CSV table of C-alpha atoms and ligand atoms in Angstrom, one decimal:
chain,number,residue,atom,x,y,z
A,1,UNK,CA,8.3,-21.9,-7.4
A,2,UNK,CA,11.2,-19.5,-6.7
A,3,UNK,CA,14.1,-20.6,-4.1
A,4,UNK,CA,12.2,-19.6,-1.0
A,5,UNK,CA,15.1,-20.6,1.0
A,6,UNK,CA,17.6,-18.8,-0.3
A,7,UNK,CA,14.9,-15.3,-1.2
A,8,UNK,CA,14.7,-15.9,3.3
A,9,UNK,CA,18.6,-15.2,4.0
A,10,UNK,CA,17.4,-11.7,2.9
A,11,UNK,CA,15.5,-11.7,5.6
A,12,UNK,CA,17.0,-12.4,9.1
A,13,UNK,CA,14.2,-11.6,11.5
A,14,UNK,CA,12.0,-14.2,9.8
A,15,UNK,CA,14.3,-17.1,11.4
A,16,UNK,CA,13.2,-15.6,15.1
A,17,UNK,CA,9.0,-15.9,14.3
A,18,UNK,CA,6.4,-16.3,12.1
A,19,UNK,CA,5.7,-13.3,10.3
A,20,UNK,CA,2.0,-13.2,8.9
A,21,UNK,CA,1.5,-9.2,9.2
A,22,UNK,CA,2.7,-8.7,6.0
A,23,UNK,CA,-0.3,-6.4,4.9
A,24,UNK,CA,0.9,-3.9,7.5
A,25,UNK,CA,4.2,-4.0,6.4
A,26,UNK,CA,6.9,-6.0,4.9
A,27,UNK,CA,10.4,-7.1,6.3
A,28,UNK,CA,12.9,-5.2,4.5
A,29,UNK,CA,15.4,-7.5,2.2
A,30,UNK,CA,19.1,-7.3,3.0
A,31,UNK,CA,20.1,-5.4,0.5
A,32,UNK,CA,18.0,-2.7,1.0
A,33,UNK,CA,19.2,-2.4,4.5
A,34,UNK,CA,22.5,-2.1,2.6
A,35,UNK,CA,21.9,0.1,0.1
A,36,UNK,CA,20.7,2.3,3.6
A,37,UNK,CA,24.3,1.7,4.7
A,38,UNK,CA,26.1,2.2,2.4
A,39,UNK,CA,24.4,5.8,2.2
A,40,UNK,CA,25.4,6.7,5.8
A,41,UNK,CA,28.7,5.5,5.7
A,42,UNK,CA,29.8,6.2,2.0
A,43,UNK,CA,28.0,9.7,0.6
A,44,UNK,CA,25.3,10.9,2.9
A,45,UNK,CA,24.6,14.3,2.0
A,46,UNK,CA,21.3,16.5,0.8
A,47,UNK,CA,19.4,15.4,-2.3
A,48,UNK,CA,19.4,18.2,-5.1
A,49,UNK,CA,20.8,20.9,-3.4
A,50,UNK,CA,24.9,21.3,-3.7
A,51,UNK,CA,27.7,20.5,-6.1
A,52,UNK,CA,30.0,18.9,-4.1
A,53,UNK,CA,30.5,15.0,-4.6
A,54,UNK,CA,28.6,13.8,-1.6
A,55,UNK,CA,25.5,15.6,-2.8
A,56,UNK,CA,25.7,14.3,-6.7
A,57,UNK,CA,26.0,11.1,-5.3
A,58,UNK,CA,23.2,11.8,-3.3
A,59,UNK,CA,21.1,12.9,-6.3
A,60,UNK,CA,21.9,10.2,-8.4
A,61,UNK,CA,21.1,7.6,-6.3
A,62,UNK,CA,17.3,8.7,-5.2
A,63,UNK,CA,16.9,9.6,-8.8
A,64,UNK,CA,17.8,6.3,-9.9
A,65,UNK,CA,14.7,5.2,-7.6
A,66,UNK,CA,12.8,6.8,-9.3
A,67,UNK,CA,14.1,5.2,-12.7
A,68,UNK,CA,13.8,1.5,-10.8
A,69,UNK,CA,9.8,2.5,-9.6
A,70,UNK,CA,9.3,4.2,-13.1
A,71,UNK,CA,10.7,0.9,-15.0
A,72,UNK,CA,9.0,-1.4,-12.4
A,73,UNK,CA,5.5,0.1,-13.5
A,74,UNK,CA,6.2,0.8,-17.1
A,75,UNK,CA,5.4,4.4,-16.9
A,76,UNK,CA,7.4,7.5,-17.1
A,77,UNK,CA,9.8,8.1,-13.4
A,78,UNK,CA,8.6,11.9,-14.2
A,79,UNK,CA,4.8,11.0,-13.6
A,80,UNK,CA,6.2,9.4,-10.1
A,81,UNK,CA,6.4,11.8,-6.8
A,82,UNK,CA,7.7,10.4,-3.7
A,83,UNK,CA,5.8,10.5,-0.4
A,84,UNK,CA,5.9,8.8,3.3
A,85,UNK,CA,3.7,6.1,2.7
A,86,UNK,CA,0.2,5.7,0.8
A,87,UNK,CA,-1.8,8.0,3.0
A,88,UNK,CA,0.5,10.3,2.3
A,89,UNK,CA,0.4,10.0,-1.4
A,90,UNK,CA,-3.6,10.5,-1.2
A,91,UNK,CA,-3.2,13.6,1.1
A,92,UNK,CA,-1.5,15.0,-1.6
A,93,UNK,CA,-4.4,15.2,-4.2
A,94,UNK,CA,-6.9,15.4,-1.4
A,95,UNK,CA,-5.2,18.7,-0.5
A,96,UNK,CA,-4.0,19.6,-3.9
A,97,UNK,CA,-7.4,19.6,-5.7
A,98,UNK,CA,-8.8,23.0,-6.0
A,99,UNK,CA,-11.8,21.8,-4.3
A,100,UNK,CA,-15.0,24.1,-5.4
A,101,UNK,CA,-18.1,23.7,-3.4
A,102,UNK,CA,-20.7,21.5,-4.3
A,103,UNK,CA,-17.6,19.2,-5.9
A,104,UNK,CA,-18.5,15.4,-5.4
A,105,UNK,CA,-15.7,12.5,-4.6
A,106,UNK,CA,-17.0,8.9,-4.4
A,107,UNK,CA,-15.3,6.7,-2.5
A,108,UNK,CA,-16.2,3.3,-0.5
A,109,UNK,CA,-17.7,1.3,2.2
A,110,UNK,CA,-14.3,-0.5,2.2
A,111,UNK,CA,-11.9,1.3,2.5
A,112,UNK,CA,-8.9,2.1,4.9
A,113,UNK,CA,-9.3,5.1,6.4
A,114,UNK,CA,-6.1,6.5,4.2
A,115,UNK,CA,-8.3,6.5,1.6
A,116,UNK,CA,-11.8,7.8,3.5
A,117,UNK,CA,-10.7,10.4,6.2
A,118,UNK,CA,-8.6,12.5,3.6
A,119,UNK,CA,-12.1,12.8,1.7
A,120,UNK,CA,-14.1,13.4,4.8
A,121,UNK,CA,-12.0,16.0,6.0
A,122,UNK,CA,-13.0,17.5,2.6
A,123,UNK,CA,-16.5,18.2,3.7
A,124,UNK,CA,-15.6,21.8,5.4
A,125,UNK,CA,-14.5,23.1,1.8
A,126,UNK,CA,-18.0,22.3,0.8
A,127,UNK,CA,-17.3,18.9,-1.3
A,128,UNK,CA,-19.9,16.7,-0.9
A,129,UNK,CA,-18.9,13.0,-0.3
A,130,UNK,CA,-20.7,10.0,-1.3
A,131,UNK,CA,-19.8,6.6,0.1
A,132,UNK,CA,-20.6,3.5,-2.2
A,133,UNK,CA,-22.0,0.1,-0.5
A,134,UNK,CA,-20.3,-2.8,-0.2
A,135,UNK,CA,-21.9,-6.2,0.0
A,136,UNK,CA,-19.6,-9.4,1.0
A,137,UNK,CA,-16.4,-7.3,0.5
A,138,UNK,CA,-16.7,-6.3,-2.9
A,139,UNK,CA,-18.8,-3.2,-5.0
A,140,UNK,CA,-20.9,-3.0,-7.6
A,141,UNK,CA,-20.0,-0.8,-10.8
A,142,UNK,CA,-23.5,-0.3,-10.9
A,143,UNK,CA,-23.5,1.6,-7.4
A,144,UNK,CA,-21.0,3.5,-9.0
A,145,UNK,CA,-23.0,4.5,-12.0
A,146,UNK,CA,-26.0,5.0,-10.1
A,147,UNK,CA,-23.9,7.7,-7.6
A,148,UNK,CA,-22.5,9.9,-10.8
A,149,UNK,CA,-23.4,13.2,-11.0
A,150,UNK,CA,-22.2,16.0,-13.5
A,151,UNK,CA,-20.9,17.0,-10.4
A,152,UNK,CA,-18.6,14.1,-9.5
A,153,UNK,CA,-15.3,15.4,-9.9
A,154,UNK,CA,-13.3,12.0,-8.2
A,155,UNK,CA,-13.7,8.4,-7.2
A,156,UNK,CA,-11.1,7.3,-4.9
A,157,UNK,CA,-11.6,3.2,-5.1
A,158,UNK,CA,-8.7,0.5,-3.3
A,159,UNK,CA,-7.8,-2.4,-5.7
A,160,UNK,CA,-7.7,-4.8,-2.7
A,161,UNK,CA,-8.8,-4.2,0.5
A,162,UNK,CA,-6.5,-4.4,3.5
A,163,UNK,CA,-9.2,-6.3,5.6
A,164,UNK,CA,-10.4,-9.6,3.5
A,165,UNK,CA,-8.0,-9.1,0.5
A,166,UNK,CA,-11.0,-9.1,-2.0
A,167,UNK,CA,-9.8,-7.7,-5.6
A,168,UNK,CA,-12.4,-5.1,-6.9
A,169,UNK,CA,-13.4,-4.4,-10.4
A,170,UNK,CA,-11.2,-1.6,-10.7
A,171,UNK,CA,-10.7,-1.1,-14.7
A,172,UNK,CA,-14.7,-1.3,-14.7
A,173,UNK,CA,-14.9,1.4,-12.3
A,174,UNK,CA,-12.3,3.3,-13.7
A,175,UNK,CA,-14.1,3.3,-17.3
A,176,UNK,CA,-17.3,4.2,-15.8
A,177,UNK,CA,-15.8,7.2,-13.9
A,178,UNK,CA,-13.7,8.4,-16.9
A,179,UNK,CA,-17.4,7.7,-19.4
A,180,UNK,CA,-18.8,10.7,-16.6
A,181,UNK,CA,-15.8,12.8,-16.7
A,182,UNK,CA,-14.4,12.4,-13.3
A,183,UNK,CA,-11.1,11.5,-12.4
A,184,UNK,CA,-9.9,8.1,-10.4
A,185,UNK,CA,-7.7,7.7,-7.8
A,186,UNK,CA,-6.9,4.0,-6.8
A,187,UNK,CA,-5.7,2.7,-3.5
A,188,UNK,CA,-2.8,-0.1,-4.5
A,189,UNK,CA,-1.7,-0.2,-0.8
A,190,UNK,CA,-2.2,-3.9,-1.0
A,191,UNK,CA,-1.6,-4.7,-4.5
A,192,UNK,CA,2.0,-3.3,-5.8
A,193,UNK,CA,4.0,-5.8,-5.9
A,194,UNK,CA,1.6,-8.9,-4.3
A,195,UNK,CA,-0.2,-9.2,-8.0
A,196,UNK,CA,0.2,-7.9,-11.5
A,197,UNK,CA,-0.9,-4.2,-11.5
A,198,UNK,CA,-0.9,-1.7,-14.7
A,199,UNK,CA,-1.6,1.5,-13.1
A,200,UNK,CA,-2.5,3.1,-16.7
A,201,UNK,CA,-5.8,4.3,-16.7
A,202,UNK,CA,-6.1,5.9,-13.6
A,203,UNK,CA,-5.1,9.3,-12.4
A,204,UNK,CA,-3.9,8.8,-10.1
A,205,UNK,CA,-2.2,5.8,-8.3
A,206,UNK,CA,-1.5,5.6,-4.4
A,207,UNK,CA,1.9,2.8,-3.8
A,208,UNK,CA,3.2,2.6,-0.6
A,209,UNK,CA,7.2,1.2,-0.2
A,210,UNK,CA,7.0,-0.8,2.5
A,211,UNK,CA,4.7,-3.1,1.9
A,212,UNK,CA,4.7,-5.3,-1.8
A,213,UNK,CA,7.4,-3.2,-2.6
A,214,UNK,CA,9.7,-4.4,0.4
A,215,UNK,CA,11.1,-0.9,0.6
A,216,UNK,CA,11.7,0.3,4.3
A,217,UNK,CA,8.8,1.9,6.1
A,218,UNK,CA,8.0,5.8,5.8
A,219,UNK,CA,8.6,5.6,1.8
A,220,UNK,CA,5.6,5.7,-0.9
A,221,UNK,CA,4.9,6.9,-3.9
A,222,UNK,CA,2.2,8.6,-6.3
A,223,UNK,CA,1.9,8.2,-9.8
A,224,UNK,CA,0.5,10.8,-11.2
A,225,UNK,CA,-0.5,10.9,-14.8
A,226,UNK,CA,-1.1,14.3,-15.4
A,227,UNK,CA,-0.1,16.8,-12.5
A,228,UNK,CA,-2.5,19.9,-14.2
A,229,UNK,CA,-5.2,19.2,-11.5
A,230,UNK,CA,-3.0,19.0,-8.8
A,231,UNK,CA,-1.6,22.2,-7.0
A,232,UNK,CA,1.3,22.2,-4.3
A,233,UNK,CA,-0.4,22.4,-0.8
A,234,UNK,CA,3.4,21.7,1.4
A,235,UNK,CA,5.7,24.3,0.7
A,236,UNK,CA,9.3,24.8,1.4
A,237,UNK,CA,13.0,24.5,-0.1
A,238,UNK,CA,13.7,22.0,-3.1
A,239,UNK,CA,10.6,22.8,-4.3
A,240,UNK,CA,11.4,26.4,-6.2
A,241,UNK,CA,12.9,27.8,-9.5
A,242,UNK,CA,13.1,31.3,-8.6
A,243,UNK,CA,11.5,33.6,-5.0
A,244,UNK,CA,12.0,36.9,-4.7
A,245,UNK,CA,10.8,39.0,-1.8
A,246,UNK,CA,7.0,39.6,-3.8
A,247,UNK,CA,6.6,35.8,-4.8
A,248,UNK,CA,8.2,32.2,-6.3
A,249,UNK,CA,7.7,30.7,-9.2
A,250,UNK,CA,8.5,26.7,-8.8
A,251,UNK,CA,9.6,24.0,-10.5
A,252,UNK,CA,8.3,21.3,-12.7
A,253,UNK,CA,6.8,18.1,-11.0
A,254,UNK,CA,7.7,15.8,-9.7
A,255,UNK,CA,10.0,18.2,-7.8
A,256,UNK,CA,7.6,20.5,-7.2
A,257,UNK,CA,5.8,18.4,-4.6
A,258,UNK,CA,8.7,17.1,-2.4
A,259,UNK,CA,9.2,19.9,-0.4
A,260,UNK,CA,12.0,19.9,2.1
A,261,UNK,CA,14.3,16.8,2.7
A,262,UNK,CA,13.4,14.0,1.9
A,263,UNK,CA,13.8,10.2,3.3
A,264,UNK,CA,17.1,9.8,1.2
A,265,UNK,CA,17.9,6.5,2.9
A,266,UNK,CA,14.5,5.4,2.6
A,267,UNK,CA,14.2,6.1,-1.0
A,268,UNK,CA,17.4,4.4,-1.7
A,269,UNK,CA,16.5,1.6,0.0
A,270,UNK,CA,13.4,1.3,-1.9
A,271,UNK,CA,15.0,1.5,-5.3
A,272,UNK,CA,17.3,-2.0,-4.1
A,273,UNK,CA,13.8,-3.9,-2.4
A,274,UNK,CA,12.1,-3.4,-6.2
A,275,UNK,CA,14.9,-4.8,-7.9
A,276,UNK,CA,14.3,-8.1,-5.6
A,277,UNK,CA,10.6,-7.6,-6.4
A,278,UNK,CA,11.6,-7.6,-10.4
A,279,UNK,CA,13.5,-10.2,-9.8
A,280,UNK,CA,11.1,-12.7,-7.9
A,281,UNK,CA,8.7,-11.5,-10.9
A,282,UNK,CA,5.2,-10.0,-9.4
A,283,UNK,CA,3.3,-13.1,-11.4
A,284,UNK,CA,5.7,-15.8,-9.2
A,285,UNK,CA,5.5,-13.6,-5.9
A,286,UNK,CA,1.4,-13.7,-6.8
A,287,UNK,CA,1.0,-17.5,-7.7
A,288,UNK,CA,3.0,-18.1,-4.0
A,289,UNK,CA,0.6,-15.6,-2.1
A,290,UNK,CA,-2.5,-17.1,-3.7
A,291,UNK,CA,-0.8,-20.9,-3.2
A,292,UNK,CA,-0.7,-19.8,0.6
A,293,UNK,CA,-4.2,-18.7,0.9
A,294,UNK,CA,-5.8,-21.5,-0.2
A,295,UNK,CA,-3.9,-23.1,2.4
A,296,UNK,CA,-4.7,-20.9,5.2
A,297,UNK,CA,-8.2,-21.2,4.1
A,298,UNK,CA,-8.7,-24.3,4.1
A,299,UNK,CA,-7.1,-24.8,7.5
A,300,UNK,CA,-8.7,-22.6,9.1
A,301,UNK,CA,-12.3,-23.7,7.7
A,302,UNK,CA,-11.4,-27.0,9.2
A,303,UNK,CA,-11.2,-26.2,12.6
A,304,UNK,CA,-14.8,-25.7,14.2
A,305,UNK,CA,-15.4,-22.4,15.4
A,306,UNK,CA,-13.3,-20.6,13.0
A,307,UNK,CA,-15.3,-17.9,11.0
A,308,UNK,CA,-13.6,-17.3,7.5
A,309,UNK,CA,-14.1,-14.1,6.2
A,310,UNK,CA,-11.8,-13.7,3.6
A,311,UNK,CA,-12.3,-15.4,0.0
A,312,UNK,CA,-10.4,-18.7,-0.8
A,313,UNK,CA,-6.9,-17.9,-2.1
A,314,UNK,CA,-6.9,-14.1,-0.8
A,315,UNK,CA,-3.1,-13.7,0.7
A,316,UNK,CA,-5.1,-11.7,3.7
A,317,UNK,CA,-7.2,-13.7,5.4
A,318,UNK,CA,-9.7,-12.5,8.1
A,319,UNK,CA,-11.4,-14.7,10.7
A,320,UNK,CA,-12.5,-15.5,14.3
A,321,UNK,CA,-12.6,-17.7,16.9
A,322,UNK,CA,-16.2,-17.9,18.1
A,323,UNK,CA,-16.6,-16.4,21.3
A,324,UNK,CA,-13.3,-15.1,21.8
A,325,UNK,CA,-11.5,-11.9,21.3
A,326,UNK,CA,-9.7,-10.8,18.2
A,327,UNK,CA,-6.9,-9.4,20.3
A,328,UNK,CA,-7.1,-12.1,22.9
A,329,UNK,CA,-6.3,-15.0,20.0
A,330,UNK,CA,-3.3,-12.5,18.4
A,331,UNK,CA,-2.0,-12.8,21.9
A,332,UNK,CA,-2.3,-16.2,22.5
A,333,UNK,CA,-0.8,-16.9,18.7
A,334,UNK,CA,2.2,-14.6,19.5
A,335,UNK,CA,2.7,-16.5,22.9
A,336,UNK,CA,2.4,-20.0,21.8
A,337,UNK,CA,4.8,-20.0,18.5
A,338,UNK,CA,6.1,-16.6,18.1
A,339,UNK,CA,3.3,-15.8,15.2
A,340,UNK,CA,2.7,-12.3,14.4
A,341,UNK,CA,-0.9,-11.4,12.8
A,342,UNK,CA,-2.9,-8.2,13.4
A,343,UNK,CA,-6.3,-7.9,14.7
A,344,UNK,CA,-8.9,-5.4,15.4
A,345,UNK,CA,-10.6,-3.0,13.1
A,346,UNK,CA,-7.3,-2.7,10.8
A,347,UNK,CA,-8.2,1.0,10.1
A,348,UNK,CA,-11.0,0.4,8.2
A,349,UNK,CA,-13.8,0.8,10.9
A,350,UNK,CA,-16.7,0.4,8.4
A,351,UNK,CA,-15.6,-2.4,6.9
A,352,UNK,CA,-14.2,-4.4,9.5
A,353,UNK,CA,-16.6,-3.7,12.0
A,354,UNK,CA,-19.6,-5.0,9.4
A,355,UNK,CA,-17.6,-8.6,10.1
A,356,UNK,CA,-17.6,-8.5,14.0
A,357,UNK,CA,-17.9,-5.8,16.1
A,358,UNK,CA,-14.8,-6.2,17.9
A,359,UNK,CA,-12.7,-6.7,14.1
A,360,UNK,CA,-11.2,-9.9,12.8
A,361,UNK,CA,-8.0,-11.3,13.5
A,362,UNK,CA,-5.8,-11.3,10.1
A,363,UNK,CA,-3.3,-13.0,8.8
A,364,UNK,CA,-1.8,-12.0,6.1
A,365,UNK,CA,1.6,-13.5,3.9
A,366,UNK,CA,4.3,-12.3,2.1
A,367,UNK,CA,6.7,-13.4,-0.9
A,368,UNK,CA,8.8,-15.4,2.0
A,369,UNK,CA,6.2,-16.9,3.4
A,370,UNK,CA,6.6,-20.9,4.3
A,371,UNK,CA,3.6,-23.1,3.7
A,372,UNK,CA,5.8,-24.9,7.0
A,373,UNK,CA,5.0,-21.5,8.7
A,374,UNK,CA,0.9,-21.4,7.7
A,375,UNK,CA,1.0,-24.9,8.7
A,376,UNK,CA,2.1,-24.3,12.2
A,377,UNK,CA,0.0,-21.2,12.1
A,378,UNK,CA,-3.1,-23.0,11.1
A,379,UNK,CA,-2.3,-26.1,13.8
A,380,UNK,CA,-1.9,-23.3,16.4
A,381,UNK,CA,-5.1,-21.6,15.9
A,382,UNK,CA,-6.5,-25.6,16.0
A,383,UNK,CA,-4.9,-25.7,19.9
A,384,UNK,CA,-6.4,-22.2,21.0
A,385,UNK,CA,-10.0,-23.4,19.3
A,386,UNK,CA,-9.8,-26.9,21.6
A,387,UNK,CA,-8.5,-24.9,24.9
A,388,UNK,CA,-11.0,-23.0,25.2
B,401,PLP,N1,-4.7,1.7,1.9
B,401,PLP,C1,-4.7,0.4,2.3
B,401,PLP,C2,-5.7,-0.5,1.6
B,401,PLP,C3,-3.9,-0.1,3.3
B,401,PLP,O1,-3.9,-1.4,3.6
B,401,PLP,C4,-3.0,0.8,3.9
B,401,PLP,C5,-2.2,0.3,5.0
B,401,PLP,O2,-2.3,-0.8,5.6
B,401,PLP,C6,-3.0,2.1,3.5
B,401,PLP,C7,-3.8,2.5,2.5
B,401,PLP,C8,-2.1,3.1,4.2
B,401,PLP,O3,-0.8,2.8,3.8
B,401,PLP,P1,0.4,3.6,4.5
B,401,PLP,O4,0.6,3.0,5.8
B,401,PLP,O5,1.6,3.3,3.6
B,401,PLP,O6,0.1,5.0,4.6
C-alpha cells in the first residue's frame, strides 16, 4: 500500500472532516494549488497569444499539460482538447456532429445526465435517440446489438456509473458499435484515474480534471481520436489562422476548439495533480479504492436497515436507511462526525430514482481515503440506524 500518510499532507482540508464525496469531486493536492500560485504570482499572462516572456511562459506551461495528460494516457497530447469539466467535453461532439435527421445515438438507462441531456437536446435536429435498459446497474451488449440500426451514427456509454460504481462492458460495446459502423463516445467521469483505463478504441473519450485526476474543478478534457467528424460549434479568438472581412479559415485541432481564454490556472494545475496520480500509480490508487469498498460494504450490510445498492468492492457505494430520508441521513452524518457524502438523485434521475424514489445516499472514496475514516463512517451510520 502506498504512504497514505504522507500522500494526506497534500491534502490539508482532509484533517478538518471526513471526505467521502469523492465522486463529485476530488480535493486538490498541494502542489497543484501551487503550481496555481506560482502562475499568479510568477508569469500570469494569456495563453498563445503574444511574444513577450510572460505569455511564452504561459504557453509552455498549459502545453506541457497537455504533454503530462497525453503521456498519462498513452496517446498523442494533439488528439487531447481541453474543456471545463466532462459535460463539457460531451457538449462538444453533441454540438459538433453534423447531425442529419433521422441520425440515431444510443445511449443508456444509467447514465448522468452529462451524458443523456446533451443527446436529448438533440431530438429538435431530428436525431432520433434510443435509450438502452439497464437491469441491476449494468447493460447488456446484446441490448446494444439488438438497438443498431444502419442508421446509428453514435453510442455514448459511461465506463462506471456515478450512482453504484458498477463497471460496464465497455470494450464489448465498443466492438459491437464499431462491427455496425457507428462511432463511441465513453463517459470516464468516474474512471480516469480511480482504475486502469486505455481510452484506445473509442472515439471519443469524456475525462473530467477534478475528479481521478485531482486537478482543480472547472478543468476536463476530450480525447479525440480523429477530429474529421467533429466541427467547431464555440467560436471566438485563439481559435483562427487567418479572418478577413468575407470569412476565417481556422486552425488545426486541438486549437481549434478552445475558443477564447482558457482556465490557464486550472490547466496548469491539472498537469501537477496527474503527475501525483502517475506517481501513486492508477493500479495502487485502484487496489486502495476497491480495498475500501469492500470495507464499506460490508459495514454497512451489517447494520440492519441498511439497503446496499452498490456491488461489493465498488469505491461508490449507494444505500439507505429504511424509512428515512437520503438527505436527512447526509445531514445527520455531516452533524455527528464531520462526514461529507452526497445524496439524492446524483444527476442521474433514471437511474437513481429506479433504487428509491427519493435517491440513495452515497459515499464514495478517494486515493486518500483512511480505512480509520470508513470505519468511523460505517460506526456512524450504525448510531443513526439505532436512534431512530
Ligand atoms: N459523467 C459522470 C458519470 C459523472 O459522474 C459526472 C459527474 O459527477 C459527469 C459525467 C459530469 O462531470 P463534470 O462535472 O466534470 O462535468
Amino acid at each position: 500500500m502506498y504512504d497514505l500518510a504522507r500522500l494526506r499532507e497534500e491534502f490539508p482540508v482532509l484533517s478538518t472532516c471526513i471526505y467521502l464525496d469523492s465522486a463529485s469531486t476530488s480535493q486538490t493536492p498541494h502542489r497543484a494549488v501551487a503550481a496555481m500560485c506560482a502562475y499568479f504570482y510568477e508569469y500570469a499572462a494569456n495563453h498563445g497569444r503574444g511574444s513577450h516572456h510572460l505569455a511564452r511562459k504561459t504557453t509552455e506551461e498549459y502545453e506541457r499539460t497537455r504533454e503530462v495528460l497525453g503521456n498519462f494516457l498513452g496517446v498523442d497530447p494533439g488528439h487531447l482538447v481541453f474543456t471545463r469539466n466532462a459535460t463539457d467535453a460531451i457538449n462538444l461532439v453533441a454540438h459538433g456532429t453534423c447531425w442529419e435527421p433521422g441520425d440515431e445515438v444510443i445511449t443508456t438507462a444509467l447514465e448522468h445526465h452529462a451524458n443523456f441531456l446533451p443527446w436529448m437536446a438533440q431530438k429538435a435536429r431530428g436525431v432520433v435517440v434510443k435509450v438502452l435498459p439497464q437491469r441491476r446497474g449494468m447493460l447488456d451488449p446484446a441490448d446494444l446489438q439488438e438497438a443498431l440500426s444502419p442508421r446509428t451514427r453514435l453510442v455514448a456509454v459511461t465506463h462506471v456509473t456515478n450512482v453504484l460504481g458498477t463497471v460496464q462492458p465497455v470494450r464489448e460495446i465498443a466492438g459491437i458499435a464499431h462491427d455496425a459502423g457507428a462511432s463511441v463516445l465513453l463517459d470516464a467521469a468516474q474512471s480516469v484515474g480511480h482504475m486502469p483505463l486505455d481510452v484506445r478504441g473509442f472515439d471519443f473519450v469524456a475525462l473530467p480534471g477534478h475528479k481521478g485526476l485531482l486537478g482543480p474543478q472547472g478543468t476536463g478534457a476530450l480525447y479525440a481520436a480523429d477530429y474529421s467528424a467533429l466541427s467547431v460549434s464555440c467560436h471566438g479568438g485563439g481559435i483562427v489562422e487567418d479572418v478577413s472581412l468575407d470569412g476565417f479559415s481556422l486552425l488545426p485541432p486541438p486549437a481549434r476548439f478552445e475558443p477564447g481564454t482558457p482556465n490557464i490556472p486550472g490547466v496548469i494545475g491539472l498537469g501537477a495533480a496527474i503527475r501525483l496520480v502517475e506517481e501513486l500509480g492508477v493500479g495502487e490508487i485502484h487496489r486502495h479504492e476497491t480495498r475500501l469498498g469492500v470495507q464499506v460494504h460490508e459495514g454497512l450490510s451489517a447494520i440492519a436497515g441498511v439497503a446496499v445498492y452498490s456491488p461489493r468492492g465498488s469505491p461508490v457505494v449507494s444505500f439507505n436507511l429504511e424509512g428515512m430520508d437520503p438527505h436527512g441521513c447526509a445531514t445527520d452524518l455531516d452533524r455527528r462526525q464531520g462526514i461529507c457524502v452526497r445524496s439524492g438523485l446524483h444527476c442521474a434521475h433514471p437511474l437513481a430514482s429506479s433504487l428509491h424514489p427519493a435517491g440513495t445516499v452515497r459515499a464514495s472514496m478517494g486515493c486518500y481515503t483512511t480505512p480509520d475514516e470508513v470505519a468511523t463512517f460505517v460506526e456512524t451510520v450504525r448510531e443513526i440506524a439505532g436512534a431512530r
